[in-house]
Coordinates of C-alpha atoms and ligand atoms in Angstrom, one line a residue:
X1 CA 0.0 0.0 0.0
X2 CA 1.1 3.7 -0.6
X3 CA 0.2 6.9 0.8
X4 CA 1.2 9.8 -1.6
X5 CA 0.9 14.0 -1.2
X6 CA 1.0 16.0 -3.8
X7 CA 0.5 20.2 -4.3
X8 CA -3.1 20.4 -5.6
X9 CA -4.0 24.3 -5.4
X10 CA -4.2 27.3 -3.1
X11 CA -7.1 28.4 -1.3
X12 CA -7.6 32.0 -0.1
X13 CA -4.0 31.6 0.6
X14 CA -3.6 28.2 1.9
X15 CA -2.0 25.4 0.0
X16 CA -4.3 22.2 -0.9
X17 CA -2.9 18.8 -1.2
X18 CA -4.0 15.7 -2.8
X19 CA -3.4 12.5 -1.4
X20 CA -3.6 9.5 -3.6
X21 CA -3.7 5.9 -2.0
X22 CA -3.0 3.4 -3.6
X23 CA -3.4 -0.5 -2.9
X24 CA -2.2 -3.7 -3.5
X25 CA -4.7 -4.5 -6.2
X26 CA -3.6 -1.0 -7.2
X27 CA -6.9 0.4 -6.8
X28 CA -6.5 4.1 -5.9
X29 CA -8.5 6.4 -3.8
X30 CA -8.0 10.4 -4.0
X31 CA -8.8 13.4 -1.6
X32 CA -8.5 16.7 -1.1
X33 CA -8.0 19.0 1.8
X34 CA -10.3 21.4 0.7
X35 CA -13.3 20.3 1.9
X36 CA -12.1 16.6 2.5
X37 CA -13.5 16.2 -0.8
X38 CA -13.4 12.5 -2.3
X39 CA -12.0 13.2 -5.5
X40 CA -11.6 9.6 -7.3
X41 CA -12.1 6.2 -6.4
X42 CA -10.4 4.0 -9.0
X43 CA -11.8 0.2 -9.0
X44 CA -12.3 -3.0 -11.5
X45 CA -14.9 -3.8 -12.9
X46 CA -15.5 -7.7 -14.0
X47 CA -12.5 -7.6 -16.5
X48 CA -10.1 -6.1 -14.3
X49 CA -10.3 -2.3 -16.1
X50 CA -9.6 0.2 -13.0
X51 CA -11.8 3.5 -14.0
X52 CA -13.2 6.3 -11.6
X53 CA -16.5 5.7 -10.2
X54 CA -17.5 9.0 -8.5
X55 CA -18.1 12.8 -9.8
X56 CA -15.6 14.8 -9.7
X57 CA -13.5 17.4 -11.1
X58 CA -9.8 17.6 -12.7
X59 CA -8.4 20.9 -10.5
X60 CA -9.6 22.9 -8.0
X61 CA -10.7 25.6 -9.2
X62 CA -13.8 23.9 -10.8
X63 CA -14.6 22.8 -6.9
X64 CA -14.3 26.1 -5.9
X65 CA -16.5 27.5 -8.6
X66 CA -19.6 24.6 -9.6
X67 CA -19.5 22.0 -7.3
X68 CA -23.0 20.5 -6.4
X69 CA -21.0 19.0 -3.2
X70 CA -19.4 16.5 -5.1
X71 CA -17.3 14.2 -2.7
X72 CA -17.8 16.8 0.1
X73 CA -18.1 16.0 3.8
X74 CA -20.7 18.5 4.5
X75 CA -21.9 19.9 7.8
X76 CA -22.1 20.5 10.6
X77 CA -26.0 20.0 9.7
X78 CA -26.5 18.4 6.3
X79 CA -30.1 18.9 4.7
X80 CA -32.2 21.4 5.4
X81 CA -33.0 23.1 8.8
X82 CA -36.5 25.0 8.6
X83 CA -36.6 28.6 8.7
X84 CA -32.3 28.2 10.4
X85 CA -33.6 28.1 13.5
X86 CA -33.2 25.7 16.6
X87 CA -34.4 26.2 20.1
X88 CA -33.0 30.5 20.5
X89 CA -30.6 30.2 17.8
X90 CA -31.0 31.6 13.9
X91 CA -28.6 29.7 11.6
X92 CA -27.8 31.6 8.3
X93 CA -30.2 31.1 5.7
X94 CA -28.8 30.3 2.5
X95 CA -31.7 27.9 0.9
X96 CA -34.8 30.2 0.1
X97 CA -35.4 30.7 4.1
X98 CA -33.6 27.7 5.2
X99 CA -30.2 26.7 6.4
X100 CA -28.5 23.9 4.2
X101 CA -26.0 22.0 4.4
X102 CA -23.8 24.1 7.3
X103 CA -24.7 27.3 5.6
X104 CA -22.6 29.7 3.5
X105 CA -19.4 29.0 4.0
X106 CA -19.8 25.1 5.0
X107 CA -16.9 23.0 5.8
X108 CA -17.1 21.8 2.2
X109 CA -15.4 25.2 1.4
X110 CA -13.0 24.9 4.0
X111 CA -9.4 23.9 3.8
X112 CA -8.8 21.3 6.6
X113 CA -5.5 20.0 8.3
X114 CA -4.8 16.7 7.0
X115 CA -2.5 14.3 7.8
X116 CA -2.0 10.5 6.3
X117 CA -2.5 7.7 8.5
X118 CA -0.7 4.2 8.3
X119 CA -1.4 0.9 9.5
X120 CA -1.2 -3.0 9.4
X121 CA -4.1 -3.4 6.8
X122 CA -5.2 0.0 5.8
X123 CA -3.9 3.3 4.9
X124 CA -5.7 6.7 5.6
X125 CA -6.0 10.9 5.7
X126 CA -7.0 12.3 8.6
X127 CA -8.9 15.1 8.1
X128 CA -9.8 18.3 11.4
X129 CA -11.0 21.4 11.1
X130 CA -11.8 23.7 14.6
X131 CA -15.3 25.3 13.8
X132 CA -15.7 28.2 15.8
X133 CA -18.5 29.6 18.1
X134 CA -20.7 31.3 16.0
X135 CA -19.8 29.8 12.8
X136 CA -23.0 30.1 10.5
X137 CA -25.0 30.8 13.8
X138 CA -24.3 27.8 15.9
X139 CA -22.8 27.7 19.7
X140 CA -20.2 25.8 20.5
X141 CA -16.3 26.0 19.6
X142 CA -16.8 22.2 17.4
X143 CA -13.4 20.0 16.9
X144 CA -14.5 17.6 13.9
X145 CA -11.8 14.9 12.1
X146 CA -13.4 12.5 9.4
X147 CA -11.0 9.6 8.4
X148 CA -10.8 8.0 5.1
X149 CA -9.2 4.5 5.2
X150 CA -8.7 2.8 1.8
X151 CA -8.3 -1.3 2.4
X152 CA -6.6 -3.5 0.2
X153 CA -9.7 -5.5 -0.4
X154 CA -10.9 -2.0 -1.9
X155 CA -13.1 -0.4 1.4
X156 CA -13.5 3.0 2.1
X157 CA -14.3 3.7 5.7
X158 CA -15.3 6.9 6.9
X159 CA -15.1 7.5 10.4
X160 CA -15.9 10.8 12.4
X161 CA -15.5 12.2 15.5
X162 CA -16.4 15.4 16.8
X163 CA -16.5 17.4 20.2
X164 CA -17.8 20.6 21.5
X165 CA -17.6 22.7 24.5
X166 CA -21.3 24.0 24.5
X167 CA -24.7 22.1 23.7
X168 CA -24.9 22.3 19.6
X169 CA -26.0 20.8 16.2
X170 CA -23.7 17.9 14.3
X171 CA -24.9 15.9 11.6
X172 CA -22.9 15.6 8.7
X173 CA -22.3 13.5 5.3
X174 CA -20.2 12.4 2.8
X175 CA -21.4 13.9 -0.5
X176 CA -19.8 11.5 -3.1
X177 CA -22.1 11.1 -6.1
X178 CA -21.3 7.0 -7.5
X179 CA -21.7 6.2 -11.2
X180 CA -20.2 2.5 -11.5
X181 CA -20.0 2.5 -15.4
X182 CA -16.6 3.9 -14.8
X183 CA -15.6 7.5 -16.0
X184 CA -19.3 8.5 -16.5
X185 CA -19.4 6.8 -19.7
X186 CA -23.0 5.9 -19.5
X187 CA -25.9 7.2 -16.9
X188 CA -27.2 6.1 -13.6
X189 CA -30.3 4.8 -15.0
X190 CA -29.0 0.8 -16.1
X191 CA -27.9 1.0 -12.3
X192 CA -29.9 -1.1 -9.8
X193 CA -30.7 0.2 -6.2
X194 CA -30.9 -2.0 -3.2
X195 CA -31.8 -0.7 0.1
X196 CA -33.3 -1.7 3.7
X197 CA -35.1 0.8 4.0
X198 CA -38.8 0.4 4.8
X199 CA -40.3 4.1 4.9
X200 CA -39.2 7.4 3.8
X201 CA -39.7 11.0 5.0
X202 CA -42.5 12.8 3.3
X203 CA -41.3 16.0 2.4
X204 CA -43.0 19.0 1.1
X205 CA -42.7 21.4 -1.6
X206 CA -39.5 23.2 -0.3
X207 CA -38.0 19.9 0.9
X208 CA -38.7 20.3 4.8
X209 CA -40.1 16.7 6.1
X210 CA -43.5 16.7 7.0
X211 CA -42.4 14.8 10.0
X212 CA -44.6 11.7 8.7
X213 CA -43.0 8.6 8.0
X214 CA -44.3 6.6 4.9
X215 CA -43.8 3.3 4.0
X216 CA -42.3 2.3 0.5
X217 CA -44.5 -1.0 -0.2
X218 CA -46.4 -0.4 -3.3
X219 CA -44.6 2.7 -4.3
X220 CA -42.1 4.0 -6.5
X221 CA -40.1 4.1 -3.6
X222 CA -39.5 0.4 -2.8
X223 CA -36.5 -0.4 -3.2
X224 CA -36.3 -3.3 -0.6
X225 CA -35.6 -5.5 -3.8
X226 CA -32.9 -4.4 -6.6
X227 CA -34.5 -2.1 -8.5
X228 CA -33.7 -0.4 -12.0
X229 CA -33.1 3.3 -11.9
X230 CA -34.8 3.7 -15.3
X231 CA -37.9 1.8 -13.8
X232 CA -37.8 3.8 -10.4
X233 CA -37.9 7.3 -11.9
X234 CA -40.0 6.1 -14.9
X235 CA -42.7 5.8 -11.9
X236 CA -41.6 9.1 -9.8
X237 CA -40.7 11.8 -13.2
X238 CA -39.2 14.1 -10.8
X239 CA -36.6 11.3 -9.8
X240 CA -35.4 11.1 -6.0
X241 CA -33.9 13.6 -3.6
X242 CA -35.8 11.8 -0.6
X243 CA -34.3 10.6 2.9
X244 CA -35.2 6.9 3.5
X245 CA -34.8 5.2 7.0
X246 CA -32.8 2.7 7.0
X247 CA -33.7 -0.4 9.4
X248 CA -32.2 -3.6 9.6
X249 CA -28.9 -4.4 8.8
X250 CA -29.1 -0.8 7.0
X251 CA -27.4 -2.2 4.0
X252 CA -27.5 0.1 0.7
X253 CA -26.3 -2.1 -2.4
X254 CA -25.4 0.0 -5.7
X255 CA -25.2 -2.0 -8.9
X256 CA -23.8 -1.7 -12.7
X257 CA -24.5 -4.9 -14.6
X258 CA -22.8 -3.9 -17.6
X259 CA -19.4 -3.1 -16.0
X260 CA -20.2 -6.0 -13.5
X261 CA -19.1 -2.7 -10.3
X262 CA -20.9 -3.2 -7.4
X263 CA -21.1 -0.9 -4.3
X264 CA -22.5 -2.0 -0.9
X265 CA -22.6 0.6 1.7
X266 CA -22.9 0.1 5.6
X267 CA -23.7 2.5 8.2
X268 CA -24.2 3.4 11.7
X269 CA -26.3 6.7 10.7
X270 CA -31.1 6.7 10.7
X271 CA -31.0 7.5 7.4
X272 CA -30.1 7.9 3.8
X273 CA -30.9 10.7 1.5
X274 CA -30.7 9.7 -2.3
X275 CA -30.4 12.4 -4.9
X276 CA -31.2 11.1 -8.3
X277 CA -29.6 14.4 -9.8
X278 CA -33.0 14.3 -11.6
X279 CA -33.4 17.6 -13.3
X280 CA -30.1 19.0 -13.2
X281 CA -28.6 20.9 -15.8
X282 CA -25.5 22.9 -15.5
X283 CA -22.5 24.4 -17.7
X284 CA -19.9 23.0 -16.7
X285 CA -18.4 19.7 -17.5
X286 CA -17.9 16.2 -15.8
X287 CA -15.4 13.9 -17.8
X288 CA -15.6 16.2 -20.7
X289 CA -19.9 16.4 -21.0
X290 CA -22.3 18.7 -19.2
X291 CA -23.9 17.8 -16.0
X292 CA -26.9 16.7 -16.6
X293 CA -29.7 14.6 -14.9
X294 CA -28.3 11.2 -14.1
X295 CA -24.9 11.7 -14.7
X296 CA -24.7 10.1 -10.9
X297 CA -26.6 9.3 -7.7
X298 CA -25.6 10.5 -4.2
X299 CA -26.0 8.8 -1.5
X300 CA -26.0 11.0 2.0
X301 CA -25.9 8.8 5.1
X302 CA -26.9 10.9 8.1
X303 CA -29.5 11.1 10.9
X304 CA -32.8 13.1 9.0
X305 CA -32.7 16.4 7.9
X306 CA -34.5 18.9 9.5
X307 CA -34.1 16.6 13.0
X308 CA -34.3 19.5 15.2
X309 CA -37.9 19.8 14.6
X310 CA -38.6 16.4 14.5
X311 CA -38.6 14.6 17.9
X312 CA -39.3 11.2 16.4
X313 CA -36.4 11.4 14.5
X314 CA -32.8 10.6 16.1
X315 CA -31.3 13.5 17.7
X316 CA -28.4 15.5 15.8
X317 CA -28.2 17.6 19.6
X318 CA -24.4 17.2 20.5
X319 CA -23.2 17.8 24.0
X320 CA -20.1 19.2 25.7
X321 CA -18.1 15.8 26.9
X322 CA -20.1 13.6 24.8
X323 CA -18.1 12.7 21.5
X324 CA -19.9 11.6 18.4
X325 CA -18.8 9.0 16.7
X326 CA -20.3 7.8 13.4
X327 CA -19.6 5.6 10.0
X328 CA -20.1 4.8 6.9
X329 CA -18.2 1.8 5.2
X330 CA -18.0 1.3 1.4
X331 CA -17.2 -1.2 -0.3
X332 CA -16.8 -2.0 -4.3
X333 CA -16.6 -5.6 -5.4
X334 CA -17.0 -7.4 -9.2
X335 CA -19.1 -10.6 -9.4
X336 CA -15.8 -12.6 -9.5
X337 CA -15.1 -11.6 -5.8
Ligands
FUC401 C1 -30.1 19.8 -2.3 C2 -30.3 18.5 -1.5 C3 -29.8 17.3 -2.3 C4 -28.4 17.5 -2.7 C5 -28.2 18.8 -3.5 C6 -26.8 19.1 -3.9 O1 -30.9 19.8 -3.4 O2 -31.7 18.4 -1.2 O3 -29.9 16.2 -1.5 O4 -27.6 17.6 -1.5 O5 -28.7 19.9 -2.7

């Protein structure tokens, strides 16, 4: 296994490096200090052909200027928190009236320290960032770090921790947006979705949850069974951007039969939000054509949005001396594995 660094940009003055590990299979994984962005995940698929299988960019610049959060840890609050506010505090508003994703200025537009990690069967970068008091209206002086570990049998773990020194908010994601086919040569829609998820929050028109839980059977939401994308959003037109609980062994399985790519993704988080990318149409590129609707699927692992209002959902309310702890595991396999 290797752990490389290399200069990848400056920031508002700060210097952002890439680190690109690499396996024994030589499968690599790349990531950025500016915003601990996932940058490239390069894995076989049933032939053996190693090609990128997330969104991303070529230099920095283009994450500074477009990015739809691709391969971003987002937070501290990822969704949407109604109106910004919780209990005597107003959070910026920076969707319509609503807070999103940590606000303007989120840590996925932060440079972070970053430091590799090594050991017997994995190797690592170790993001932190120190988000101050006040930062986008939230108490609390909040120390995060979010590891990535790439394995040798071709796992990315994400783990975080995070601490704060007075009562506030934390629930972040990872961003990444998967398309299996390898270098975006062909849409999400041939993909099939596999989830253990038996409900999903309704949502309304600005994308708040209702606070009602509704179950998938006999919708276009079921995905309790492999399902095609083409079939799913053929049944829902304005595709997905939904947050499903997950129950169970809260197992989310991503498949491309062409390529033979699979993804299966494990978790200790409620929920999942999936965003179809249904509808999107931007100028700039992603491997040389524009980004379009289903050009990729994200998949957010998190506790619900808007869980401050929501007292059936799990709490996101972090205390002084408690430390969060939370993963997300993923890992790509072909059918010969
Ligand atoms: C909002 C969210 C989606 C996604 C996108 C970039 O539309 O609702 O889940 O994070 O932003």
């Amino acid at each position: 296994m290797d752990a490389r660094k290399q200069h990848y940009g400056w920031y508002e003055g700060q210097e952002v490096f890439e680190y690109v590990l690499t396996n024994d299979q030589q499968a690599v994984f790349r990531c950025i200090n500016y915003g601990a962005v996932v940058t490239g995940i390069e894995v076989p698929d049933q032939w053996g052909k190693k090609e990128n299988v997330v969104l991303g960019f070529k230099q920095l610049e283009d994450y500074v200027k477009d990015s739809p959060y691709f391969g971003a840890f987002v937070g501290r609050v990822a969704g949407r928190i109604a109106d910004g506010t919780w209990s005597t505090y107003q959070l910026t508003q920076n969707n319509r009236k609503h807070h999103m994703h940590g606000g303007e200025h989120n840590f996925s537009q932060l440079v972070w320290d970053s430091q590799i990690v090594q050991e017997d069967n994995r190797i690592g970068v170790a993001f932190s960032l120190m988000s101050p008091d006040g930062d986008n209206g939230y108490p609390g002086n909040l120390r995060v770090t979010v590891t990535y570990y790439w394995t040798n049998d071709n796992i990315w773990e994400m783990l975080v921790t995070a601490e704060t020194d007075q009562t506030t908010l934390f629930n972040p994601t990872n961003h990444t947006y998967f398309n299996l086919s390898g270098n975006t040569k062909r849409k999400i829609l041939e993909h099939t979705l596999q989830m253990d998820a038996e409900s999903y929050a309704e949502t309304d028109k600005t994308k708040i949850p209702t606070g009602r839980l509704l179950p998938v059977a006999e919708t276009a939401l079921d995905f309790r069974e492999p399902k095609r994308l083409a079939d799913a959003i053929n049944e829902r037109r304005e595709g997905f951007d939904t947050p499903f609980k997950l129950s169970g062994a809260k197992t989310i399985r991503l498949c491309e039969p062409e390529s033979g790519r699979s993804l299966k993704i494990e978790t200790n988080r409620e929920a999942v939000v999936v965003f179809s990318t249904t509808g999107m149409d931007e100028d700039y590129l992603v491997d040389g054509e524009k980004m379009s609707s289903h050009r990729g699927i994200a998949l957010e692992t998190q506790e619900f949005p808007d869980a401050v209002h929501h007292p059936e959902f799990r709490s996101i309310i972090l205390e002084p001396g408690r430390m969060h702890r939370s993963f997300t595991k993923y890992t790509f396999t072909t059918p010969t594995e």
